[in-house]
Each structure stands twice: as C-alpha cells, then as structure tokens.
Amino acid sequence: GVLLAVTGRSLANDVYFQVGLITIIGLSAKNAILIIEFAKDLQAQGKSAFEAALAAAHLRFRPIVMTSLAFSLGVLPLAVATGAGSASQRAIGTGVMGGILVGTTLAVFFVPIFFVVVRRIFKPGQREQERSHLHAEHAGITAASADAYVSAAEQGLSDDERRALHQGAQDEPPPEDGTPRTPGTPQ
C-alpha cells in the first residue's frame, strides 16, 4: 500500500518514505496482534479456531477501522502539503495514508485466515508439551524417576523425621530473597 501510493503520486523513495513504511509496519502488526489475542482467548474458552478467528475479527473490526481511519485522516494534511518542505511531508503523508488503508483492509481479512491455517498446522498446546518433554529428557528426569528418588530418600528417615520434614515444608515462610524453594529442602 505504501509503495503503491508513493509511486502512484510519482514521489521519491527517500528517507521520509522509509520512515512512513516503518510506521505502517508497526501499526499493521498492532492490528494483527489485537485480532490474534482475541482469537486465542476465544479459542481457550472452547471455540474452534475458525469460530474464534471469525468472532475476533468481528469484535475488533470497528476499533481497528476507527483507529486506522483516524490515523489516515490525521496524516491527510501531510499528504496534500504545499509550500516549503512540502516534498518530504507529501512523501511521508502519502506513504502512511496509502499503507494504513491497504494494510487495514488486508489485515481484517487475512489475519483471521492465517490464524486458522497456523492453528491447524500447529495444534494449540503441542509446543508446550514438546518443550516440557525436552526439558525433562535433557535433565534425565521423568516423573517416575523423581518419585522413586524421593521415596528412597524418605526411607532412611524415621516416622518422626518424615513428619517433621513434611510439617516443616508446609509451615516454613518463603525465603527472604523471593526465590521458590522445594518443600523439604534446607534453607
């Protein structure tokens, strides 16, 4: 959109055009993030990826369009500037105005589609499960081996020591430095 608007008005690809391009990239990313965050929340509530994407696009449509229109109308004076220094003002104003109009239109339609496609390729929660399994494998620990280690360590304790250990772990205040402590470990 930025490139089409600037070349359509026969303006130069200068530093002002590039600043406008960076601005549009940021605003388009913000719009996409709004839709994706709402879609993720709706999917966490039990909706399918398609329903969540459609509802998120519908819910965020008005705020995104209003923000984008306000922004594009705000740079309109730059796009039609005359007088001293107007070439740089026209370059940034035209680029930003064209970019925000095209970027918003594309984002409203394509971000929900990409959300559904990516969610179908990468199932939600799949990466977290893989990551936790990898961490456990790298540490050489499984839940069964950790339980076996704790049971073996507790077998050498008397009943009174075991009760004191469990009671102490529940009653001990958290460390002063704020770091979490595993129950039963010395301070």
PDB file of C-alpha atoms in Angstrom:
ATOM      1  CA  GLY A   1       0.000   0.000   0.000  1.00  0.00           C
ATOM      2  CA  VAL A   2       2.818   2.381   0.865  1.00  0.00           C
ATOM      3  CA  LEU A   3       4.668   1.624  -2.354  1.00  0.00           C
ATOM      4  CA  LEU A   4       1.531   1.884  -4.485  1.00  0.00           C
ATOM      5  CA  ALA A   5       0.572   5.254  -3.015  1.00  0.00           C
ATOM      6  CA  VAL A   6       4.043   6.764  -3.367  1.00  0.00           C
ATOM      7  CA  THR A   7       4.628   5.500  -6.912  1.00  0.00           C
ATOM      8  CA  GLY A   8       1.076   6.486  -7.879  1.00  0.00           C
ATOM      9  CA  ARG A   9       1.878  10.084  -6.969  1.00  0.00           C
ATOM     10  CA  SER A  10       5.379   9.885  -8.529  1.00  0.00           C
ATOM     11  CA  LEU A  11       7.129  10.620  -5.249  1.00  0.00           C
ATOM     12  CA  ALA A  12      10.699   9.645  -4.436  1.00  0.00           C
ATOM     13  CA  ASN A  13      11.703   6.623  -2.362  1.00  0.00           C
ATOM     14  CA  ASP A  14      13.573   8.664   0.226  1.00  0.00           C
ATOM     15  CA  VAL A  15      14.137   8.541   3.969  1.00  0.00           C
ATOM     16  CA  TYR A  16      10.702  10.057   4.670  1.00  0.00           C
ATOM     17  CA  PHE A  17       9.051   7.306   2.648  1.00  0.00           C
ATOM     18  CA  GLN A  18      11.037   4.734   4.646  1.00  0.00           C
ATOM     19  CA  VAL A  19      10.003   6.276   7.981  1.00  0.00           C
ATOM     20  CA  GLY A  20       6.385   6.023   6.847  1.00  0.00           C
ATOM     21  CA  LEU A  21       6.966   2.402   5.866  1.00  0.00           C
ATOM     22  CA  ILE A  22       8.287   1.554   9.335  1.00  0.00           C
ATOM     23  CA  THR A  23       5.306   3.322  10.902  1.00  0.00           C
ATOM     24  CA  ILE A  24       2.888   1.264   8.821  1.00  0.00           C
ATOM     25  CA  ILE A  25       4.659  -1.979   9.693  1.00  0.00           C
ATOM     26  CA  GLY A  26       4.208  -1.178  13.394  1.00  0.00           C
ATOM     27  CA  LEU A  27       0.548  -0.210  13.075  1.00  0.00           C
ATOM     28  CA  SER A  28      -0.290  -3.240  10.948  1.00  0.00           C
ATOM     29  CA  ALA A  29       1.417  -5.505  13.468  1.00  0.00           C
ATOM     30  CA  LYS A  30      -0.610  -3.886  16.264  1.00  0.00           C
ATOM     31  CA  ASN A  31      -3.853  -4.557  14.396  1.00  0.00           C
ATOM     32  CA  ALA A  32      -2.888  -8.176  13.768  1.00  0.00           C
ATOM     33  CA  ILE A  33      -1.932  -8.663  17.419  1.00  0.00           C
ATOM     34  CA  LEU A  34      -5.347  -7.370  18.524  1.00  0.00           C
ATOM     35  CA  ILE A  35      -7.152  -9.906  16.358  1.00  0.00           C
ATOM     36  CA  ILE A  36      -4.863 -12.801  17.303  1.00  0.00           C
ATOM     37  CA  GLU A  37      -5.068 -12.133  21.052  1.00  0.00           C
ATOM     38  CA  PHE A  38      -8.861 -12.071  20.953  1.00  0.00           C
ATOM     39  CA  ALA A  39      -8.927 -15.231  18.835  1.00  0.00           C
ATOM     40  CA  LYS A  40      -6.595 -17.041  21.236  1.00  0.00           C
ATOM     41  CA  ASP A  41      -8.767 -16.049  24.202  1.00  0.00           C
ATOM     42  CA  LEU A  42     -11.923 -17.210  22.439  1.00  0.00           C
ATOM     43  CA  GLN A  43     -10.293 -20.493  21.458  1.00  0.00           C
ATOM     44  CA  ALA A  44      -9.217 -21.018  25.071  1.00  0.00           C
ATOM     45  CA  GLN A  45     -12.894 -20.651  26.004  1.00  0.00           C
ATOM     46  CA  GLY A  46     -13.690 -23.655  23.813  1.00  0.00           C
ATOM     47  CA  LYS A  47     -14.449 -22.252  20.365  1.00  0.00           C
ATOM     48  CA  SER A  48     -12.912 -23.801  17.275  1.00  0.00           C
ATOM     49  CA  ALA A  49     -10.079 -21.942  15.539  1.00  0.00           C
ATOM     50  CA  PHE A  50     -12.413 -20.868  12.736  1.00  0.00           C
ATOM     51  CA  GLU A  51     -15.154 -19.621  15.083  1.00  0.00           C
ATOM     52  CA  ALA A  52     -12.594 -17.843  17.274  1.00  0.00           C
ATOM     53  CA  ALA A  53     -10.941 -16.112  14.309  1.00  0.00           C
ATOM     54  CA  LEU A  54     -14.274 -15.032  12.855  1.00  0.00           C
ATOM     55  CA  ALA A  55     -15.544 -13.724  16.198  1.00  0.00           C
ATOM     56  CA  ALA A  56     -12.249 -11.938  16.920  1.00  0.00           C
ATOM     57  CA  ALA A  57     -12.277 -10.224  13.524  1.00  0.00           C
ATOM     58  CA  HIS A  58     -15.891  -9.207  14.094  1.00  0.00           C
ATOM     59  CA  LEU A  59     -15.234  -7.916  17.633  1.00  0.00           C
ATOM     60  CA  ARG A  60     -12.117  -5.948  16.698  1.00  0.00           C
ATOM     61  CA  PHE A  61     -13.324  -4.692  13.300  1.00  0.00           C
ATOM     62  CA  ARG A  62     -14.774  -1.382  14.474  1.00  0.00           C
ATOM     63  CA  PRO A  63     -11.886  -0.400  16.796  1.00  0.00           C
ATOM     64  CA  ILE A  64      -9.308  -1.272  14.134  1.00  0.00           C
ATOM     65  CA  VAL A  65     -11.129   0.605  11.368  1.00  0.00           C
ATOM     66  CA  MET A  66     -11.790   3.642  13.563  1.00  0.00           C
ATOM     67  CA  THR A  67      -8.163   3.834  14.690  1.00  0.00           C
ATOM     68  CA  SER A  68      -6.877   3.402  11.151  1.00  0.00           C
ATOM     69  CA  LEU A  69      -9.249   5.980   9.675  1.00  0.00           C
ATOM     70  CA  ALA A  70      -8.408   8.489  12.387  1.00  0.00           C
ATOM     71  CA  PHE A  71      -4.715   7.931  11.738  1.00  0.00           C
ATOM     72  CA  SER A  72      -5.043   8.213   7.947  1.00  0.00           C
ATOM     73  CA  LEU A  73      -7.158  11.358   8.208  1.00  0.00           C
ATOM     74  CA  GLY A  74      -4.598  12.742  10.646  1.00  0.00           C
ATOM     75  CA  VAL A  75      -1.850  12.464   8.043  1.00  0.00           C
ATOM     76  CA  LEU A  76      -4.040  13.841   5.230  1.00  0.00           C
ATOM     77  CA  PRO A  77      -2.629  17.367   5.704  1.00  0.00           C
ATOM     78  CA  LEU A  78       0.852  15.916   5.204  1.00  0.00           C
ATOM     79  CA  ALA A  79      -0.209  14.155   2.001  1.00  0.00           C
ATOM     80  CA  VAL A  80      -1.563  17.369   0.443  1.00  0.00           C
ATOM     81  CA  ALA A  81       1.029  19.764   1.881  1.00  0.00           C
ATOM     82  CA  THR A  82       2.249  22.752  -0.143  1.00  0.00           C
ATOM     83  CA  GLY A  83       4.982  25.257   0.461  1.00  0.00           C
ATOM     84  CA  ALA A  84       8.470  24.976   1.885  1.00  0.00           C
ATOM     85  CA  GLY A  85       9.464  21.418   2.788  1.00  0.00           C
ATOM     86  CA  SER A  86       6.281  20.007   1.305  1.00  0.00           C
ATOM     87  CA  ALA A  87       8.075  17.294  -0.697  1.00  0.00           C
ATOM     88  CA  SER A  88       9.136  15.476   2.457  1.00  0.00           C
ATOM     89  CA  GLN A  89       5.727  15.977   4.042  1.00  0.00           C
ATOM     90  CA  ARG A  90       3.958  14.608   0.970  1.00  0.00           C
ATOM     91  CA  ALA A  91       6.266  11.576   0.866  1.00  0.00           C
ATOM     92  CA  ILE A  92       5.600  10.573   4.456  1.00  0.00           C
ATOM     93  CA  GLY A  93       1.902  11.528   4.392  1.00  0.00           C
ATOM     94  CA  THR A  94       1.126   9.734   1.146  1.00  0.00           C
ATOM     95  CA  GLY A  95       3.035   6.618   2.135  1.00  0.00           C
ATOM     96  CA  VAL A  96       1.437   6.388   5.554  1.00  0.00           C
ATOM     97  CA  MET A  97      -2.049   7.106   4.266  1.00  0.00           C
ATOM     98  CA  GLY A  98      -1.892   4.549   1.459  1.00  0.00           C
ATOM     99  CA  GLY A  99      -0.214   1.994   3.684  1.00  0.00           C
ATOM    100  CA  ILE A 100      -2.694   2.232   6.529  1.00  0.00           C
ATOM    101  CA  LEU A 101      -5.704   1.941   4.213  1.00  0.00           C
ATOM    102  CA  VAL A 102      -4.364  -1.102   2.359  1.00  0.00           C
ATOM    103  CA  GLY A 103      -2.797  -2.636   5.484  1.00  0.00           C
ATOM    104  CA  THR A 104      -6.003  -2.384   7.494  1.00  0.00           C
ATOM    105  CA  THR A 105      -8.087  -3.856   4.684  1.00  0.00           C
ATOM    106  CA  LEU A 106      -5.707  -6.778   4.247  1.00  0.00           C
ATOM    107  CA  ALA A 107      -5.330  -7.353   7.997  1.00  0.00           C
ATOM    108  CA  VAL A 108      -9.058  -7.570   8.645  1.00  0.00           C
ATOM    109  CA  PHE A 109      -9.429 -10.286   6.012  1.00  0.00           C
ATOM    110  CA  PHE A 110      -6.142 -12.188   6.024  1.00  0.00           C
ATOM    111  CA  VAL A 111      -5.085 -12.274   9.696  1.00  0.00           C
ATOM    112  CA  PRO A 112      -8.060 -14.481  10.702  1.00  0.00           C
ATOM    113  CA  ILE A 113      -7.336 -16.782   7.744  1.00  0.00           C
ATOM    114  CA  PHE A 114      -3.684 -17.089   8.731  1.00  0.00           C
ATOM    115  CA  PHE A 115      -4.717 -17.725  12.347  1.00  0.00           C
ATOM    116  CA  VAL A 116      -6.879 -20.686  11.305  1.00  0.00           C
ATOM    117  CA  VAL A 117      -4.212 -22.101   8.984  1.00  0.00           C
ATOM    118  CA  VAL A 118      -1.432 -21.814  11.566  1.00  0.00           C
ATOM    119  CA  ARG A 119      -3.620 -23.303  14.309  1.00  0.00           C
ATOM    120  CA  ARG A 120      -4.421 -26.278  12.098  1.00  0.00           C
ATOM    121  CA  ILE A 121      -0.755 -26.850  11.280  1.00  0.00           C
ATOM    122  CA  PHE A 122       0.483 -26.340  14.849  1.00  0.00           C
ATOM    123  CA  LYS A 123      -2.052 -27.628  17.351  1.00  0.00           C
ATOM    124  CA  PRO A 124      -2.518 -25.429  20.470  1.00  0.00           C
ATOM    125  CA  GLY A 125      -0.560 -26.748  23.429  1.00  0.00           C
ATOM    126  CA  GLN A 126       1.557 -29.044  21.259  1.00  0.00           C
ATOM    127  CA  ARG A 127       4.664 -26.885  21.593  1.00  0.00           C
ATOM    128  CA  GLU A 128       4.329 -26.636  25.379  1.00  0.00           C
ATOM    129  CA  GLN A 129       4.086 -30.428  25.704  1.00  0.00           C
ATOM    130  CA  GLU A 130       7.085 -30.944  23.434  1.00  0.00           C
ATOM    131  CA  ARG A 131       9.070 -28.320  25.330  1.00  0.00           C
ATOM    132  CA  SER A 132       8.363 -29.862  28.762  1.00  0.00           C
ATOM    133  CA  HIS A 133       9.277 -33.342  27.497  1.00  0.00           C
ATOM    134  CA  LEU A 134      12.512 -31.995  26.025  1.00  0.00           C
ATOM    135  CA  HIS A 135      13.430 -30.279  29.302  1.00  0.00           C
ATOM    136  CA  ALA A 136      12.818 -33.488  31.226  1.00  0.00           C
ATOM    137  CA  GLU A 137      14.835 -35.523  28.727  1.00  0.00           C
ATOM    138  CA  HIS A 138      17.749 -33.099  28.871  1.00  0.00           C
ATOM    139  CA  ALA A 139      17.723 -33.202  32.646  1.00  0.00           C
ATOM    140  CA  GLY A 140      17.454 -37.001  32.600  1.00  0.00           C
ATOM    141  CA  ILE A 141      14.396 -36.847  34.812  1.00  0.00           C
ATOM    142  CA  THR A 142      10.994 -38.418  34.437  1.00  0.00           C
ATOM    143  CA  ALA A 143       8.151 -38.259  36.904  1.00  0.00           C
ATOM    144  CA  ALA A 144       8.686 -41.909  37.844  1.00  0.00           C
ATOM    145  CA  SER A 145      12.407 -41.464  38.497  1.00  0.00           C
ATOM    146  CA  ALA A 146      11.780 -38.325  40.567  1.00  0.00           C
ATOM    147  CA  ASP A 147       9.168 -40.143  42.686  1.00  0.00           C
ATOM    148  CA  ALA A 148      11.494 -43.106  43.136  1.00  0.00           C
ATOM    149  CA  TYR A 149      14.297 -40.806  44.281  1.00  0.00           C
ATOM    150  CA  VAL A 150      12.092 -39.053  46.843  1.00  0.00           C
ATOM    151  CA  SER A 151      10.745 -42.373  48.152  1.00  0.00           C
ATOM    152  CA  ALA A 152      14.263 -43.773  48.520  1.00  0.00           C
ATOM    153  CA  ALA A 153      15.433 -40.646  50.328  1.00  0.00           C
ATOM    154  CA  GLU A 154      12.494 -40.787  52.733  1.00  0.00           C
ATOM    155  CA  GLN A 155      13.030 -44.485  53.554  1.00  0.00           C
ATOM    156  CA  GLY A 156      16.141 -43.640  55.559  1.00  0.00           C
ATOM    157  CA  LEU A 157      14.128 -41.325  57.813  1.00  0.00           C
ATOM    158  CA  SER A 158      12.225 -42.272  60.922  1.00  0.00           C
ATOM    159  CA  ASP A 159       8.484 -41.582  61.075  1.00  0.00           C
ATOM    160  CA  ASP A 160       9.072 -38.556  63.339  1.00  0.00           C
ATOM    161  CA  GLU A 161      11.697 -37.134  60.962  1.00  0.00           C
ATOM    162  CA  ARG A 162       9.420 -37.674  57.967  1.00  0.00           C
ATOM    163  CA  ARG A 163       6.500 -35.922  59.726  1.00  0.00           C
ATOM    164  CA  ALA A 164       8.763 -33.082  60.815  1.00  0.00           C
ATOM    165  CA  LEU A 165      10.069 -32.729  57.267  1.00  0.00           C
ATOM    166  CA  HIS A 166       6.582 -32.560  55.744  1.00  0.00           C
ATOM    167  CA  GLN A 167       5.269 -30.314  58.530  1.00  0.00           C
ATOM    168  CA  GLY A 168       8.265 -28.004  58.232  1.00  0.00           C
ATOM    169  CA  ALA A 169       7.848 -27.740  54.466  1.00  0.00           C
ATOM    170  CA  GLN A 170       4.250 -26.609  54.923  1.00  0.00           C
ATOM    171  CA  ASP A 171       4.903 -24.171  57.782  1.00  0.00           C
ATOM    172  CA  GLU A 172       8.131 -22.547  56.603  1.00  0.00           C
ATOM    173  CA  PRO A 173       7.801 -18.983  55.371  1.00  0.00           C
ATOM    174  CA  PRO A 174       9.139 -18.287  51.859  1.00  0.00           C
ATOM    175  CA  PRO A 175      12.807 -17.274  51.577  1.00  0.00           C
ATOM    176  CA  GLU A 176      13.557 -13.584  52.020  1.00  0.00           C
ATOM    177  CA  ASP A 177      15.128 -13.265  48.573  1.00  0.00           C
ATOM    178  CA  GLY A 178      11.828 -14.371  46.977  1.00  0.00           C
ATOM    179  CA  THR A 179      13.210 -17.467  45.226  1.00  0.00           C
ATOM    180  CA  PRO A 180      10.970 -20.524  45.283  1.00  0.00           C
ATOM    181  CA  ARG A 181      12.108 -23.412  47.454  1.00  0.00           C
ATOM    182  CA  THR A 182      11.293 -27.068  47.015  1.00  0.00           C
ATOM    183  CA  PRO A 183       9.434 -28.362  50.079  1.00  0.00           C
ATOM    184  CA  GLY A 184      11.729 -30.165  52.480  1.00  0.00           C
ATOM    185  CA  THR A 185      14.989 -28.696  51.204  1.00  0.00           C
ATOM    186  CA  PRO A 186      17.298 -26.981  53.689  1.00  0.00           C
ATOM    187  CA  GLN A 187      17.444 -23.206  53.727  1.00  0.00           C
TER     188      GLN A 187
END
